[in-house]
């Protein structure tokens, strides 16, 4: 193992995949810890490397408290590397394996933060394309931080029999599996699956093979567990609709639905009147079927302010 990558000193390995290794590193110039992701491919491909570095430059402009920032990118020995902000913590996947399901309101609150990061990315024309629990890290304060925006997915191994897929099959949207259609709504689909996974503690789409998983995503509707709150369940089902046109249009719209769900609970706890709670529930029902989410989200905020002013 090289002791340095670019100007960065290697301290220890943090994890590895089939074609990548992540190291804890040190930036001697700025005197701070960083994370370095190196990618190695069997065949050199300057065009692929150039594409990776171009995407890194685009994503580096994305600044949000729930995004793991990219600091630098380059090549060494013909292999590309990415330099990230180092975030100490465990991934959401590790959190679920170790501690099990997350209480629904807390899960919705965590997803609201993830959706905030995605909404800013979508507003800048950036699509994650490989959103999954192992790409969300929980920082020391318990806040979710999204990493690997649309970059390392290009280095993924292609599943056998599914040539051309970029990403993780269990979180892929049906339209991407069918026609390689890429849009903000593929991130929405993955976010819905992750929200359900947080609540149940198990992956929403199960299968013994990649082919079986792909079949289920394309042909079977997502199933909710018994006892899930109806309002939260409706949000998940809308996010995970197999037909793209029935889904939330982007992460900002889905966040509007999650905001309404959380605001209903908050209004009830804060002593809102029955009329105010009914209005919030009406807005949430409209969000299931209408496209005017920004205006509706503003209405939710206005009702919350009214609720607080009446206390």
mmCIF file with all atom_site columns, C-alpha atoms in Angstrom, residues 10-112:
data_model
loop_
_atom_site.group_PDB
_atom_site.id
_atom_site.type_symbol
_atom_site.label_atom_id
_atom_site.label_alt_id
_atom_site.label_comp_id
_atom_site.label_asym_id
_atom_site.label_entity_id
_atom_site.label_seq_id
_atom_site.pdbx_PDB_ins_code
_atom_site.Cartn_x
_atom_site.Cartn_y
_atom_site.Cartn_z
_atom_site.occupancy
_atom_site.B_iso_or_equiv
_atom_site.pdbx_formal_charge
_atom_site.auth_seq_id
_atom_site.auth_comp_id
_atom_site.auth_asym_id
_atom_site.auth_atom_id
_atom_site.pdbx_PDB_model_num
ATOM 1   C CA . UNK A 1 10  ? -2.546  7.287  4.561   1.00 0.00 ? 10  UNK A CA 1
ATOM 2   C CA . UNK A 1 11  ? -3.245  6.385  8.187   1.00 0.00 ? 11  UNK A CA 1
ATOM 3   C CA . UNK A 1 12  ? -5.401  3.267  8.043   1.00 0.00 ? 12  UNK A CA 1
ATOM 4   C CA . UNK A 1 13  ? -7.997  1.434  5.998   1.00 0.00 ? 13  UNK A CA 1
ATOM 5   C CA . UNK A 1 14  ? -11.643 2.177  6.779   1.00 0.00 ? 14  UNK A CA 1
ATOM 6   C CA . UNK A 1 15  ? -13.324 -0.237 4.388   1.00 0.00 ? 15  UNK A CA 1
ATOM 7   C CA . UNK A 1 16  ? -13.193 -1.818 0.956   1.00 0.00 ? 16  UNK A CA 1
ATOM 8   C CA . UNK A 1 17  ? -15.375 -3.059 -1.862  1.00 0.00 ? 17  UNK A CA 1
ATOM 9   C CA . UNK A 1 18  ? -14.759 -5.077 -4.996  1.00 0.00 ? 18  UNK A CA 1
ATOM 10  C CA . UNK A 1 19  ? -13.103 -2.172 -6.803  1.00 0.00 ? 19  UNK A CA 1
ATOM 11  C CA . UNK A 1 20  ? -12.527 0.473  -4.161  1.00 0.00 ? 20  UNK A CA 1
ATOM 12  C CA . UNK A 1 21  ? -10.802 1.061  -0.843  1.00 0.00 ? 21  UNK A CA 1
ATOM 13  C CA . UNK A 1 22  ? -11.527 3.855  1.634   1.00 0.00 ? 22  UNK A CA 1
ATOM 14  C CA . UNK A 1 23  ? -8.728  5.115  3.865   1.00 0.00 ? 23  UNK A CA 1
ATOM 15  C CA . UNK A 1 24  ? -8.506  7.482  6.769   1.00 0.00 ? 24  UNK A CA 1
ATOM 16  C CA . UNK A 1 25  ? -5.973  10.047 5.666   1.00 0.00 ? 25  UNK A CA 1
ATOM 17  C CA . UNK A 1 26  ? -4.286  13.231 6.783   1.00 0.00 ? 26  UNK A CA 1
ATOM 18  C CA . UNK A 1 27  ? -4.009  16.479 4.859   1.00 0.00 ? 27  UNK A CA 1
ATOM 19  C CA . UNK A 1 28  ? -0.647  17.958 5.934   1.00 0.00 ? 28  UNK A CA 1
ATOM 20  C CA . UNK A 1 29  ? -1.386  21.245 4.212   1.00 0.00 ? 29  UNK A CA 1
ATOM 21  C CA . UNK A 1 30  ? -4.684  21.974 5.976   1.00 0.00 ? 30  UNK A CA 1
ATOM 22  C CA . UNK A 1 31  ? -3.871  19.883 9.068   1.00 0.00 ? 31  UNK A CA 1
ATOM 23  C CA . UNK A 1 32  ? -7.050  17.834 9.132   1.00 0.00 ? 32  UNK A CA 1
ATOM 24  C CA . UNK A 1 33  ? -8.264  14.256 8.809   1.00 0.00 ? 33  UNK A CA 1
ATOM 25  C CA . UNK A 1 34  ? -9.902  13.281 5.544   1.00 0.00 ? 34  UNK A CA 1
ATOM 26  C CA . UNK A 1 35  ? -11.328 10.151 3.918   1.00 0.00 ? 35  UNK A CA 1
ATOM 27  C CA . UNK A 1 36  ? -9.801  8.966  0.651   1.00 0.00 ? 36  UNK A CA 1
ATOM 28  C CA . UNK A 1 37  ? -11.615 6.625  -1.708  1.00 0.00 ? 37  UNK A CA 1
ATOM 29  C CA . UNK A 1 38  ? -9.422  4.948  -4.314  1.00 0.00 ? 38  UNK A CA 1
ATOM 30  C CA . UNK A 1 39  ? -10.828 2.989  -7.244  1.00 0.00 ? 39  UNK A CA 1
ATOM 31  C CA . UNK A 1 40  ? -8.986  0.301  -9.173  1.00 0.00 ? 40  UNK A CA 1
ATOM 32  C CA . UNK A 1 41  ? -10.227 -1.220 -12.418 1.00 0.00 ? 41  UNK A CA 1
ATOM 33  C CA . UNK A 1 42  ? -8.963  -4.245 -14.301 1.00 0.00 ? 42  UNK A CA 1
ATOM 34  C CA . UNK A 1 43  ? -8.586  -2.262 -17.505 1.00 0.00 ? 43  UNK A CA 1
ATOM 35  C CA . UNK A 1 44  ? -7.354  1.339  -17.664 1.00 0.00 ? 44  UNK A CA 1
ATOM 36  C CA . UNK A 1 45  ? -9.965  3.684  -19.062 1.00 0.00 ? 45  UNK A CA 1
ATOM 37  C CA . UNK A 1 46  ? -8.980  7.365  -19.332 1.00 0.00 ? 46  UNK A CA 1
ATOM 38  C CA . UNK A 1 47  ? -12.484 8.308  -20.514 1.00 0.00 ? 47  UNK A CA 1
ATOM 39  C CA . UNK A 1 48  ? -14.098 6.739  -17.437 1.00 0.00 ? 48  UNK A CA 1
ATOM 40  C CA . UNK A 1 49  ? -11.572 8.424  -15.155 1.00 0.00 ? 49  UNK A CA 1
ATOM 41  C CA . UNK A 1 50  ? -12.243 11.778 -16.798 1.00 0.00 ? 50  UNK A CA 1
ATOM 42  C CA . UNK A 1 51  ? -15.984 11.263 -16.293 1.00 0.00 ? 51  UNK A CA 1
ATOM 43  C CA . UNK A 1 52  ? -15.502 10.397 -12.620 1.00 0.00 ? 52  UNK A CA 1
ATOM 44  C CA . UNK A 1 53  ? -13.371 13.472 -12.019 1.00 0.00 ? 53  UNK A CA 1
ATOM 45  C CA . UNK A 1 54  ? -15.815 15.704 -13.898 1.00 0.00 ? 54  UNK A CA 1
ATOM 46  C CA . UNK A 1 55  ? -18.684 14.433 -11.743 1.00 0.00 ? 55  UNK A CA 1
ATOM 47  C CA . UNK A 1 56  ? -16.573 14.977 -8.628  1.00 0.00 ? 56  UNK A CA 1
ATOM 48  C CA . UNK A 1 57  ? -16.093 18.609 -9.620  1.00 0.00 ? 57  UNK A CA 1
ATOM 49  C CA . UNK A 1 58  ? -19.847 19.011 -10.057 1.00 0.00 ? 58  UNK A CA 1
ATOM 50  C CA . UNK A 1 59  ? -20.719 17.350 -6.749  1.00 0.00 ? 59  UNK A CA 1
ATOM 51  C CA . UNK A 1 60  ? -18.031 19.322 -4.885  1.00 0.00 ? 60  UNK A CA 1
ATOM 52  C CA . UNK A 1 61  ? -20.208 22.409 -5.371  1.00 0.00 ? 61  UNK A CA 1
ATOM 53  C CA . UNK A 1 62  ? -22.983 20.793 -3.332  1.00 0.00 ? 62  UNK A CA 1
ATOM 54  C CA . UNK A 1 63  ? -22.832 22.283 0.166   1.00 0.00 ? 63  UNK A CA 1
ATOM 55  C CA . UNK A 1 64  ? -25.399 21.065 2.703   1.00 0.00 ? 64  UNK A CA 1
ATOM 56  C CA . UNK A 1 65  ? -25.170 20.066 6.394   1.00 0.00 ? 65  UNK A CA 1
ATOM 57  C CA . UNK A 1 66  ? -26.471 16.582 5.539   1.00 0.00 ? 66  UNK A CA 1
ATOM 58  C CA . UNK A 1 67  ? -23.994 15.940 2.717   1.00 0.00 ? 67  UNK A CA 1
ATOM 59  C CA . UNK A 1 68  ? -20.476 14.543 3.095   1.00 0.00 ? 68  UNK A CA 1
ATOM 60  C CA . UNK A 1 69  ? -18.426 17.146 1.236   1.00 0.00 ? 69  UNK A CA 1
ATOM 61  C CA . UNK A 1 70  ? -15.901 16.366 -1.498  1.00 0.00 ? 70  UNK A CA 1
ATOM 62  C CA . UNK A 1 71  ? -12.630 18.242 -1.029  1.00 0.00 ? 71  UNK A CA 1
ATOM 63  C CA . UNK A 1 72  ? -10.468 16.983 -3.869  1.00 0.00 ? 72  UNK A CA 1
ATOM 64  C CA . UNK A 1 73  ? -10.116 14.427 -6.668  1.00 0.00 ? 73  UNK A CA 1
ATOM 65  C CA . UNK A 1 74  ? -7.280  13.156 -8.808  1.00 0.00 ? 74  UNK A CA 1
ATOM 66  C CA . UNK A 1 75  ? -5.442  10.193 -10.288 1.00 0.00 ? 75  UNK A CA 1
ATOM 67  C CA . UNK A 1 76  ? -2.490  8.171  -9.077  1.00 0.00 ? 76  UNK A CA 1
ATOM 68  C CA . UNK A 1 77  ? -0.982  5.324  -11.068 1.00 0.00 ? 77  UNK A CA 1
ATOM 69  C CA . UNK A 1 78  ? -3.852  5.553  -13.537 1.00 0.00 ? 78  UNK A CA 1
ATOM 70  C CA . UNK A 1 79  ? -6.489  5.022  -10.834 1.00 0.00 ? 79  UNK A CA 1
ATOM 71  C CA . UNK A 1 80  ? -8.875  7.797  -9.745  1.00 0.00 ? 80  UNK A CA 1
ATOM 72  C CA . UNK A 1 81  ? -9.251  8.849  -6.128  1.00 0.00 ? 81  UNK A CA 1
ATOM 73  C CA . UNK A 1 82  ? -11.692 11.075 -4.271  1.00 0.00 ? 82  UNK A CA 1
ATOM 74  C CA . UNK A 1 83  ? -11.032 13.009 -1.078  1.00 0.00 ? 83  UNK A CA 1
ATOM 75  C CA . UNK A 1 84  ? -13.979 13.492 1.259   1.00 0.00 ? 84  UNK A CA 1
ATOM 76  C CA . UNK A 1 85  ? -14.707 15.183 4.539   1.00 0.00 ? 85  UNK A CA 1
ATOM 77  C CA . UNK A 1 86  ? -14.047 12.589 7.243   1.00 0.00 ? 86  UNK A CA 1
ATOM 78  C CA . UNK A 1 87  ? -17.194 11.868 9.247   1.00 0.00 ? 87  UNK A CA 1
ATOM 79  C CA . UNK A 1 88  ? -16.712 9.627  12.273  1.00 0.00 ? 88  UNK A CA 1
ATOM 80  C CA . UNK A 1 89  ? -19.702 7.381  12.825  1.00 0.00 ? 89  UNK A CA 1
ATOM 81  C CA . UNK A 1 90  ? -21.560 4.360  11.514  1.00 0.00 ? 90  UNK A CA 1
ATOM 82  C CA . UNK A 1 91  ? -23.579 4.016  8.348   1.00 0.00 ? 91  UNK A CA 1
ATOM 83  C CA . UNK A 1 92  ? -27.335 3.712  8.526   1.00 0.00 ? 92  UNK A CA 1
ATOM 84  C CA . UNK A 1 93  ? -26.932 0.110  7.334   1.00 0.00 ? 93  UNK A CA 1
ATOM 85  C CA . UNK A 1 94  ? -24.636 -0.640 10.285  1.00 0.00 ? 94  UNK A CA 1
ATOM 86  C CA . UNK A 1 95  ? -27.013 1.148  12.659  1.00 0.00 ? 95  UNK A CA 1
ATOM 87  C CA . UNK A 1 96  ? -29.931 -1.009 11.500  1.00 0.00 ? 96  UNK A CA 1
ATOM 88  C CA . UNK A 1 97  ? -27.922 -4.236 11.749  1.00 0.00 ? 97  UNK A CA 1
ATOM 89  C CA . UNK A 1 98  ? -26.756 -3.476 15.282  1.00 0.00 ? 98  UNK A CA 1
ATOM 90  C CA . UNK A 1 99  ? -29.805 -1.813 16.798  1.00 0.00 ? 99  UNK A CA 1
ATOM 91  C CA . UNK A 1 100 ? -32.765 -2.876 14.684  1.00 0.00 ? 100 UNK A CA 1
ATOM 92  C CA . UNK A 1 101 ? -35.819 -0.835 13.637  1.00 0.00 ? 101 UNK A CA 1
ATOM 93  C CA . UNK A 1 102 ? -36.142 2.884  14.289  1.00 0.00 ? 102 UNK A CA 1
ATOM 94  C CA . UNK A 1 103 ? -39.264 4.403  15.839  1.00 0.00 ? 103 UNK A CA 1
ATOM 95  C CA . UNK A 1 104 ? -41.411 5.778  12.965  1.00 0.00 ? 104 UNK A CA 1
ATOM 96  C CA . UNK A 1 105 ? -41.402 9.458  13.963  1.00 0.00 ? 105 UNK A CA 1
ATOM 97  C CA . UNK A 1 106 ? -37.617 9.367  14.442  1.00 0.00 ? 106 UNK A CA 1
ATOM 98  C CA . UNK A 1 107 ? -37.194 7.549  11.119  1.00 0.00 ? 107 UNK A CA 1
ATOM 99  C CA . UNK A 1 108 ? -39.310 10.209 9.412   1.00 0.00 ? 108 UNK A CA 1
ATOM 100 C CA . UNK A 1 109 ? -37.210 12.932 11.035  1.00 0.00 ? 109 UNK A CA 1
ATOM 101 C CA . UNK A 1 110 ? -34.002 11.330 9.780   1.00 0.00 ? 110 UNK A CA 1
ATOM 102 C CA . UNK A 1 111 ? -35.467 10.951 6.302   1.00 0.00 ? 111 UNK A CA 1
ATOM 103 C CA . UNK A 1 112 ? -36.524 14.608 6.324   1.00 0.00 ? 112 UNK A CA 1
#
